[in-house]
Amino acid sequence: DAPFRYARIDEQGNATPVQPHADPGGSDLCVFPEATCAQDAGCCIVAPWVLREVTRSDLLILLFSVALTVPIIVLVQCCPARNPRRLESGAGPVGHANYLALYASVIVSTNSSWIMSRWTQLALQVYERNAMLAASAFLTPVADVFIFLEDSVAVQIGYALGAGDRKAVGIILNIGIVGGVVLGVVAASLMTALAYWPAAIQALLAPGHSAVSGCALIPSPVEIVATSRDYWLIISWSWPFAFANMALGGFLLGSLRYKLFAFGTFASRGAQFAVWLSSEAKDLRLLALANLAANVAFFAVGVVAVYGPMRHEYQPGSPKEALAWFQGRRLGAGATAPSLGGGIV
């Protein structure tokens, strides 16, 4: 059976399958001259048996990776000489369940990413997919500049806990969250300005369009921007949540609260899938809303499950003390390096 099926689409949108013919040019290829691909990109669909085999291979990869990873995790956790069991600074016992939650969050996060990539590849039009990749090629490096929020918070939380400086922990968390939100708003504002600069946004979302300007199947740069601008804007304005999540994630990892980190990851990916599957009409706007929902869900879990209770356990003190830490001064019995504050600056 052929991996692709072609059809003729009439004015009412009904699809009539068409049969292949040998290429009259003698190329030994099958052609479908009756298909209306010049007018409707929906003339070609992937055969059901191909989708089944793709799903089967994906499941085999997932099961094999889990079967390979779980024994290694069990062996590592059963080695007491290399596995400290308790965090003396107040985070409580660190047992098998806590570490397994961390590994589960990594597995869920990794696999959900390629699942979403597969879904978008099958659901989006070619020009939408191209615009998404072009936007990601610019937006992703910009967002990655701020990854220091997660790394710096995780390292300094661990340092402060080890030094017994509990007040510094609260200050680090506050600065990370507030700094993340502020930086996200600034970065999103810059991306919004680019979105309404016609020459810049066309160059970013429809690069190299002049090379295919004569192809009727590819929309013009103006049309591509019109259908992709919402994706650009929604992704950009999800950054305040995403950057704050880096600080929250760094706090959870640095304080060894892996179960809460896993719960936030599960909620995030669940919200992403729920939004994407909520509508039959798949487009870039729905994809961007799914990503926004993922960031908002993790942020909500972090604020509800972490921020309130942690303020009582790790009291951040007055704004003056926070400013003193920001400037690299000594806080209580411990001292912290001003790398997070310097990174925000």
CSV table of C-alpha atoms in Angstrom, one decimal:
chain,number,residue,atom,x,y,z
A,1,ASP,CA,0.0,0.0,0.0
A,2,ALA,CA,1.3,3.5,-0.8
A,3,PRO,CA,2.5,5.6,2.2
A,4,PHE,CA,0.6,8.6,0.9
A,5,ARG,CA,-2.9,9.0,-0.5
A,6,TYR,CA,-3.9,11.7,-2.9
A,7,ALA,CA,-7.4,13.1,-3.6
A,8,ARG,CA,-9.3,15.6,-5.6
A,9,ILE,CA,-11.0,18.2,-3.5
A,10,ASP,CA,-14.3,19.7,-4.9
A,11,GLU,CA,-15.8,23.1,-4.1
A,12,GLN,CA,-17.8,21.6,-1.1
A,13,GLY,CA,-14.6,20.2,0.4
A,14,ASN,CA,-15.3,16.6,-0.4
A,15,ALA,CA,-12.3,14.4,-1.2
A,16,THR,CA,-12.3,11.8,-3.9
A,17,PRO,CA,-9.3,9.5,-4.0
A,18,VAL,CA,-7.3,9.5,-7.2
A,19,GLN,CA,-5.1,6.7,-8.7
A,20,PRO,CA,-1.5,7.0,-9.6
A,21,HIS,CA,-0.1,7.0,-13.1
A,22,ALA,CA,3.3,6.4,-14.5
A,23,ASP,CA,5.2,9.6,-15.1
A,24,PRO,CA,5.0,10.3,-18.9
A,25,GLY,CA,8.4,11.8,-18.7
A,26,GLY,CA,9.9,8.4,-18.1
A,27,SER,CA,11.2,9.0,-14.5
A,28,ASP,CA,9.7,5.7,-13.2
A,29,LEU,CA,7.9,7.7,-10.6
A,30,CYS,CA,4.2,7.6,-9.8
A,31,VAL,CA,2.3,10.9,-10.4
A,32,PHE,CA,-1.2,12.0,-9.5
A,33,PRO,CA,-2.3,14.4,-12.2
A,34,GLU,CA,-6.0,14.4,-11.1
A,35,ALA,CA,-5.1,15.6,-7.5
A,36,THR,CA,-5.9,19.2,-6.8
A,37,CYS,CA,-2.7,20.0,-4.8
A,38,ALA,CA,-2.3,23.3,-6.5
A,39,GLN,CA,-5.5,24.6,-4.9
A,40,ASP,CA,-5.7,22.6,-1.7
A,41,ALA,CA,-2.8,21.3,0.4
A,42,GLY,CA,-5.1,18.8,2.0
A,43,CYS,CA,-5.1,16.7,-1.2
A,44,CYS,CA,-2.3,14.5,0.3
A,45,ILE,CA,-2.7,12.6,3.5
A,46,VAL,CA,-0.5,10.0,5.2
A,47,ALA,CA,-1.8,6.5,4.9
A,48,PRO,CA,-3.2,5.0,8.2
A,49,TRP,CA,-0.8,2.1,8.2
A,50,VAL,CA,2.1,4.6,8.2
A,51,LEU,CA,0.7,6.4,11.2
A,52,ARG,CA,0.3,3.0,13.0
A,53,GLU,CA,3.9,2.0,12.3
A,54,VAL,CA,5.2,5.4,13.4
A,55,THR,CA,3.2,5.1,16.7
A,56,ARG,CA,4.6,1.6,17.1
A,57,SER,CA,8.2,2.7,16.6
A,58,ASP,CA,7.7,5.6,19.0
A,59,LEU,CA,6.3,3.3,21.7
A,60,LEU,CA,9.2,0.9,21.2
A,61,ILE,CA,11.7,3.7,21.7
A,62,LEU,CA,10.0,4.9,24.8
A,63,LEU,CA,9.7,1.5,26.4
A,64,PHE,CA,13.3,0.6,25.5
A,65,SER,CA,14.6,3.9,27.0
A,66,VAL,CA,12.6,3.3,30.2
A,67,ALA,CA,13.7,-0.4,30.4
A,68,LEU,CA,17.3,0.8,30.0
A,69,THR,CA,17.1,3.7,32.4
A,70,VAL,CA,15.2,2.2,35.4
A,71,PRO,CA,17.8,-0.6,36.2
A,72,ILE,CA,20.6,2.0,36.1
A,73,ILE,CA,18.6,4.2,38.5
A,74,VAL,CA,18.0,1.3,40.9
A,75,LEU,CA,21.7,0.4,40.9
A,76,VAL,CA,22.7,3.9,41.6
A,77,GLN,CA,20.2,4.3,44.4
A,78,CYS,CA,21.3,1.0,46.0
A,79,CYS,CA,24.8,2.3,46.4
A,80,PRO,CA,24.8,4.0,49.9
A,81,ALA,CA,28.4,5.1,49.7
A,82,ARG,CA,27.5,7.5,46.8
A,83,ASN,CA,24.0,8.4,47.8
A,84,PRO,CA,23.6,10.8,50.8
A,85,ARG,CA,20.2,10.1,52.4
A,86,ARG,CA,19.3,13.2,54.2
A,87,LEU,CA,19.5,17.0,53.7
A,88,GLU,CA,20.6,18.4,57.0
A,89,SER,CA,19.4,21.9,56.3
A,90,GLY,CA,15.8,21.1,56.7
A,91,ALA,CA,14.6,19.8,53.4
A,92,GLY,CA,14.0,16.4,55.0
A,93,PRO,CA,14.9,12.9,53.9
A,94,VAL,CA,16.0,12.3,50.4
A,95,GLY,CA,14.9,8.7,49.5
A,96,HIS,CA,14.3,6.6,46.5
A,97,ALA,CA,10.9,8.1,45.9
A,98,ASN,CA,12.3,11.6,45.7
A,99,TYR,CA,15.0,10.6,43.2
A,100,LEU,CA,12.5,8.5,41.2
A,101,ALA,CA,10.3,11.6,41.0
A,102,LEU,CA,13.2,13.6,39.5
A,103,TYR,CA,13.9,10.9,36.9
A,104,ALA,CA,10.2,10.6,36.1
A,105,SER,CA,10.0,14.3,35.5
A,106,VAL,CA,13.0,14.2,33.1
A,107,ILE,CA,11.5,11.2,31.2
A,108,VAL,CA,8.1,13.0,30.9
A,109,SER,CA,9.7,16.3,29.9
A,110,THR,CA,11.9,14.7,27.2
A,111,ASN,CA,9.3,12.4,25.7
A,112,SER,CA,6.5,15.1,25.7
A,113,SER,CA,8.8,17.3,23.6
A,114,TRP,CA,9.2,14.9,20.8
A,115,ILE,CA,5.5,13.9,21.0
A,116,MET,CA,4.5,17.5,20.5
A,117,SER,CA,7.0,17.8,17.7
A,118,ARG,CA,5.5,14.8,16.0
A,119,TRP,CA,1.9,16.1,16.4
A,120,THR,CA,2.8,19.5,15.0
A,121,GLN,CA,4.6,18.0,12.1
A,122,LEU,CA,1.5,16.0,11.2
A,123,ALA,CA,-1.1,18.7,11.9
A,124,LEU,CA,0.4,22.0,10.7
A,125,GLN,CA,0.6,23.1,7.1
A,126,VAL,CA,4.1,23.1,5.5
A,127,TYR,CA,4.4,26.9,5.5
A,128,GLU,CA,3.2,27.1,9.2
A,129,ARG,CA,5.8,24.5,10.2
A,130,ASN,CA,8.4,26.4,8.3
A,131,ALA,CA,7.4,29.7,10.0
A,132,MET,CA,7.4,28.0,13.4
A,133,LEU,CA,10.9,26.7,12.9
A,134,ALA,CA,12.1,30.1,11.7
A,135,ALA,CA,10.6,31.8,14.7
A,136,SER,CA,12.1,29.2,17.1
A,137,ALA,CA,15.5,29.6,15.4
A,138,PHE,CA,15.4,33.2,16.7
A,139,LEU,CA,13.3,33.1,19.9
A,140,THR,CA,15.0,30.0,21.4
A,141,PRO,CA,18.5,31.4,21.5
A,142,VAL,CA,17.1,34.7,23.0
A,143,ALA,CA,15.3,32.7,25.7
A,144,ASP,CA,18.4,30.5,26.4
A,145,VAL,CA,20.4,33.6,27.3
A,146,PHE,CA,18.4,33.7,30.6
A,147,ILE,CA,19.0,30.0,31.5
A,148,PHE,CA,21.5,31.4,34.1
A,149,LEU,CA,18.4,32.1,36.3
A,150,GLU,CA,17.8,28.4,36.9
A,151,ASP,CA,21.5,27.4,37.1
A,152,SER,CA,22.4,30.3,39.4
A,153,VAL,CA,19.5,29.9,41.7
A,154,ALA,CA,20.1,26.1,42.0
A,155,VAL,CA,23.8,26.6,42.8
A,156,GLN,CA,23.3,29.4,45.3
A,157,ILE,CA,20.4,27.7,47.0
A,158,GLY,CA,22.6,24.7,47.6
A,159,TYR,CA,25.4,26.9,48.8
A,160,ALA,CA,23.1,28.9,51.2
A,161,LEU,CA,21.6,25.7,52.6
A,162,GLY,CA,25.0,24.1,53.1
A,163,ALA,CA,26.1,27.3,55.0
A,164,GLY,CA,23.0,27.3,57.1
A,165,ASP,CA,22.0,30.7,55.8
A,166,ARG,CA,18.2,30.1,55.6
A,167,LYS,CA,17.3,33.8,55.2
A,168,ALA,CA,19.5,34.0,52.1
A,169,VAL,CA,17.5,31.2,50.6
A,170,GLY,CA,14.3,33.2,50.7
A,171,ILE,CA,16.1,36.3,49.3
A,172,ILE,CA,17.6,34.2,46.4
A,173,LEU,CA,14.2,32.8,45.6
A,174,ASN,CA,12.5,36.3,45.7
A,175,ILE,CA,15.2,37.9,43.5
A,176,GLY,CA,15.1,35.0,41.0
A,177,ILE,CA,11.3,35.1,40.6
A,178,VAL,CA,11.0,38.9,40.5
A,179,GLY,CA,14.0,39.2,38.2
A,180,GLY,CA,12.7,36.5,35.9
A,181,VAL,CA,9.3,38.2,35.5
A,182,VAL,CA,11.0,41.6,34.9
A,183,LEU,CA,13.4,40.2,32.4
A,184,GLY,CA,10.6,38.3,30.7
A,185,VAL,CA,8.6,41.5,30.3
A,186,VAL,CA,11.5,43.4,28.9
A,187,ALA,CA,12.4,40.6,26.4
A,188,ALA,CA,8.8,40.1,25.4
A,189,SER,CA,8.5,43.9,24.8
A,190,LEU,CA,11.5,43.8,22.5
A,191,MET,CA,10.0,40.8,20.6
A,192,THR,CA,6.7,42.6,20.3
A,193,ALA,CA,8.4,45.6,18.7
A,194,LEU,CA,10.0,43.3,16.2
A,195,ALA,CA,6.7,41.7,15.5
A,196,TYR,CA,5.3,45.0,14.2
A,197,TRP,CA,8.4,45.9,12.2
A,198,PRO,CA,7.3,44.6,8.8
A,199,ALA,CA,10.7,44.2,7.2
A,200,ALA,CA,12.2,42.5,10.3
A,201,ILE,CA,9.4,40.1,11.0
A,202,GLN,CA,9.1,39.1,7.3
A,203,ALA,CA,12.8,38.4,7.2
A,204,LEU,CA,12.6,36.3,10.4
A,205,LEU,CA,9.4,34.3,9.7
A,206,ALA,CA,9.8,33.9,5.9
A,207,PRO,CA,13.5,33.7,5.2
A,208,GLY,CA,14.6,32.9,1.7
A,209,HIS,CA,11.1,33.5,0.3
A,210,SER,CA,12.6,35.1,-2.8
A,211,ALA,CA,14.0,31.8,-3.9
A,212,VAL,CA,10.4,30.3,-4.2
A,213,SER,CA,8.5,33.4,-5.0
A,214,GLY,CA,7.1,31.7,-8.2
A,215,CYS,CA,5.5,28.8,-6.3
A,216,ALA,CA,1.8,29.1,-5.9
A,217,LEU,CA,1.7,26.6,-3.1
A,218,ILE,CA,3.7,28.9,-0.7
A,219,PRO,CA,1.9,32.0,0.7
A,220,SER,CA,3.5,35.4,0.4
A,221,PRO,CA,5.6,36.8,3.3
A,222,VAL,CA,2.8,39.1,4.2
A,223,GLU,CA,0.4,36.1,4.5
A,224,ILE,CA,2.9,34.0,6.4
A,225,VAL,CA,3.4,36.9,8.9
A,226,ALA,CA,-0.3,37.4,9.3
A,227,THR,CA,-0.9,33.8,10.3
A,228,SER,CA,2.3,33.5,12.4
A,229,ARG,CA,2.4,36.8,14.3
A,230,ASP,CA,0.1,35.5,17.0
A,231,TYR,CA,2.5,32.5,17.6
A,232,TRP,CA,5.4,34.9,17.9
A,233,LEU,CA,3.6,37.2,20.3
A,234,ILE,CA,2.1,34.5,22.6
A,235,ILE,CA,5.5,32.7,22.8
A,236,SER,CA,7.2,35.9,23.7
A,237,TRP,CA,4.7,36.9,26.4
A,238,SER,CA,5.0,33.4,27.9
A,239,TRP,CA,8.6,34.4,28.8
A,240,PRO,CA,7.7,36.2,32.1
A,241,PHE,CA,6.3,32.9,33.4
A,242,ALA,CA,9.1,30.8,31.8
A,243,PHE,CA,11.9,32.9,33.3
A,244,ALA,CA,10.2,32.9,36.7
A,245,ASN,CA,9.9,29.1,36.4
A,246,MET,CA,13.6,28.9,35.9
A,247,ALA,CA,14.1,30.4,39.3
A,248,LEU,CA,11.4,28.2,40.9
A,249,GLY,CA,12.9,25.1,39.2
A,250,GLY,CA,16.3,26.1,40.4
A,251,PHE,CA,15.0,26.5,44.0
A,252,LEU,CA,13.3,23.1,43.9
A,253,LEU,CA,16.4,21.4,42.5
A,254,GLY,CA,18.8,23.2,44.8
A,255,SER,CA,16.8,22.3,47.9
A,256,LEU,CA,16.3,18.7,46.7
A,257,ARG,CA,12.5,19.0,46.5
A,258,TYR,CA,12.3,16.7,43.5
A,259,LYS,CA,8.7,15.6,44.1
A,260,LEU,CA,7.4,19.1,43.9
A,261,PHE,CA,9.5,19.7,40.8
A,262,ALA,CA,8.1,16.5,39.2
A,263,PHE,CA,4.5,17.6,40.1
A,264,GLY,CA,5.1,20.9,38.4
A,265,THR,CA,6.5,19.2,35.3
A,266,PHE,CA,3.5,16.8,35.1
A,267,ALA,CA,1.1,19.7,35.5
A,268,SER,CA,2.9,21.7,32.9
A,269,ARG,CA,3.0,18.9,30.3
A,270,GLY,CA,-0.6,17.9,31.1
A,271,ALA,CA,-1.8,21.5,30.5
A,272,GLN,CA,0.1,21.6,27.2
A,273,PHE,CA,-1.4,18.4,25.9
A,274,ALA,CA,-4.9,19.4,27.1
A,275,VAL,CA,-4.9,22.7,25.2
A,276,TRP,CA,-3.4,21.2,22.0
A,277,LEU,CA,-6.0,18.4,22.0
A,278,SER,CA,-8.9,20.8,22.9
A,279,SER,CA,-9.5,21.8,19.3
A,280,GLU,CA,-9.7,20.0,16.0
A,281,ALA,CA,-8.4,23.1,14.2
A,282,LYS,CA,-4.7,22.9,14.6
A,283,ASP,CA,-2.7,26.0,13.9
A,284,LEU,CA,0.2,28.0,15.2
A,285,ARG,CA,-1.9,30.1,17.6
A,286,LEU,CA,-3.2,26.9,19.3
A,287,LEU,CA,0.4,25.6,19.6
A,288,ALA,CA,1.5,28.9,21.2
A,289,LEU,CA,-1.4,28.8,23.6
A,290,ALA,CA,-0.4,25.2,24.6
A,291,ASN,CA,3.1,26.4,25.4
A,292,LEU,CA,1.7,29.3,27.3
A,293,ALA,CA,-0.5,27.0,29.3
A,294,ALA,CA,2.5,24.8,30.1
A,295,ASN,CA,4.4,27.7,31.6
A,296,VAL,CA,1.4,29.1,33.5
A,297,ALA,CA,0.8,25.6,35.0
A,298,PHE,CA,4.3,25.2,36.3
A,299,PHE,CA,4.3,28.8,37.6
A,300,ALA,CA,1.0,28.2,39.4
A,301,VAL,CA,2.3,25.0,41.0
A,302,GLY,CA,5.4,26.8,42.1
A,303,VAL,CA,3.6,29.8,43.6
A,304,VAL,CA,0.9,27.7,45.4
A,305,ALA,CA,3.1,24.8,46.6
A,306,VAL,CA,6.4,26.5,47.1
A,307,TYR,CA,6.3,30.3,47.4
A,308,GLY,CA,3.8,30.7,50.3
A,309,PRO,CA,5.1,27.9,52.6
A,310,MET,CA,8.7,28.7,51.8
A,311,ARG,CA,8.3,32.3,53.0
A,312,HIS,CA,7.6,30.9,56.4
A,313,GLU,CA,10.4,28.5,56.4
A,314,TYR,CA,13.0,30.7,54.7
A,315,GLN,CA,12.0,34.3,55.7
A,316,PRO,CA,13.5,36.6,53.2
A,317,GLY,CA,13.7,39.6,55.5
A,318,SER,CA,13.3,43.3,54.6
A,319,PRO,CA,13.9,44.8,51.1
A,320,LYS,CA,17.1,46.4,52.6
A,321,GLU,CA,18.5,43.0,53.4
A,322,ALA,CA,17.6,41.8,49.9
A,323,LEU,CA,19.4,44.8,48.4
A,324,ALA,CA,22.4,44.0,50.6
A,325,TRP,CA,22.5,40.5,49.2
A,326,PHE,CA,22.1,41.8,45.7
A,327,GLN,CA,25.2,43.9,46.2
A,328,GLY,CA,27.1,40.9,47.4
A,329,ARG,CA,27.3,41.8,51.1
A,330,ARG,CA,27.3,39.3,54.0
A,331,LEU,CA,24.0,37.9,55.2
A,332,GLY,CA,23.8,36.5,58.7
A,333,ALA,CA,26.3,33.6,59.2
A,334,GLY,CA,26.7,32.9,55.5
A,335,ALA,CA,28.1,34.7,52.5
A,336,THR,CA,26.8,34.4,49.0
A,337,ALA,CA,28.4,35.5,45.7
A,338,PRO,CA,26.5,38.1,43.7
A,339,SER,CA,26.3,36.0,40.5
A,340,LEU,CA,22.5,36.0,40.3
A,341,GLY,CA,22.2,39.7,40.8
A,342,GLY,CA,25.1,40.3,38.4
A,343,GLY,CA,23.5,38.0,35.8
A,344,ILE,CA,20.2,39.9,36.1
A,345,VAL,CA,22.1,43.2,35.6
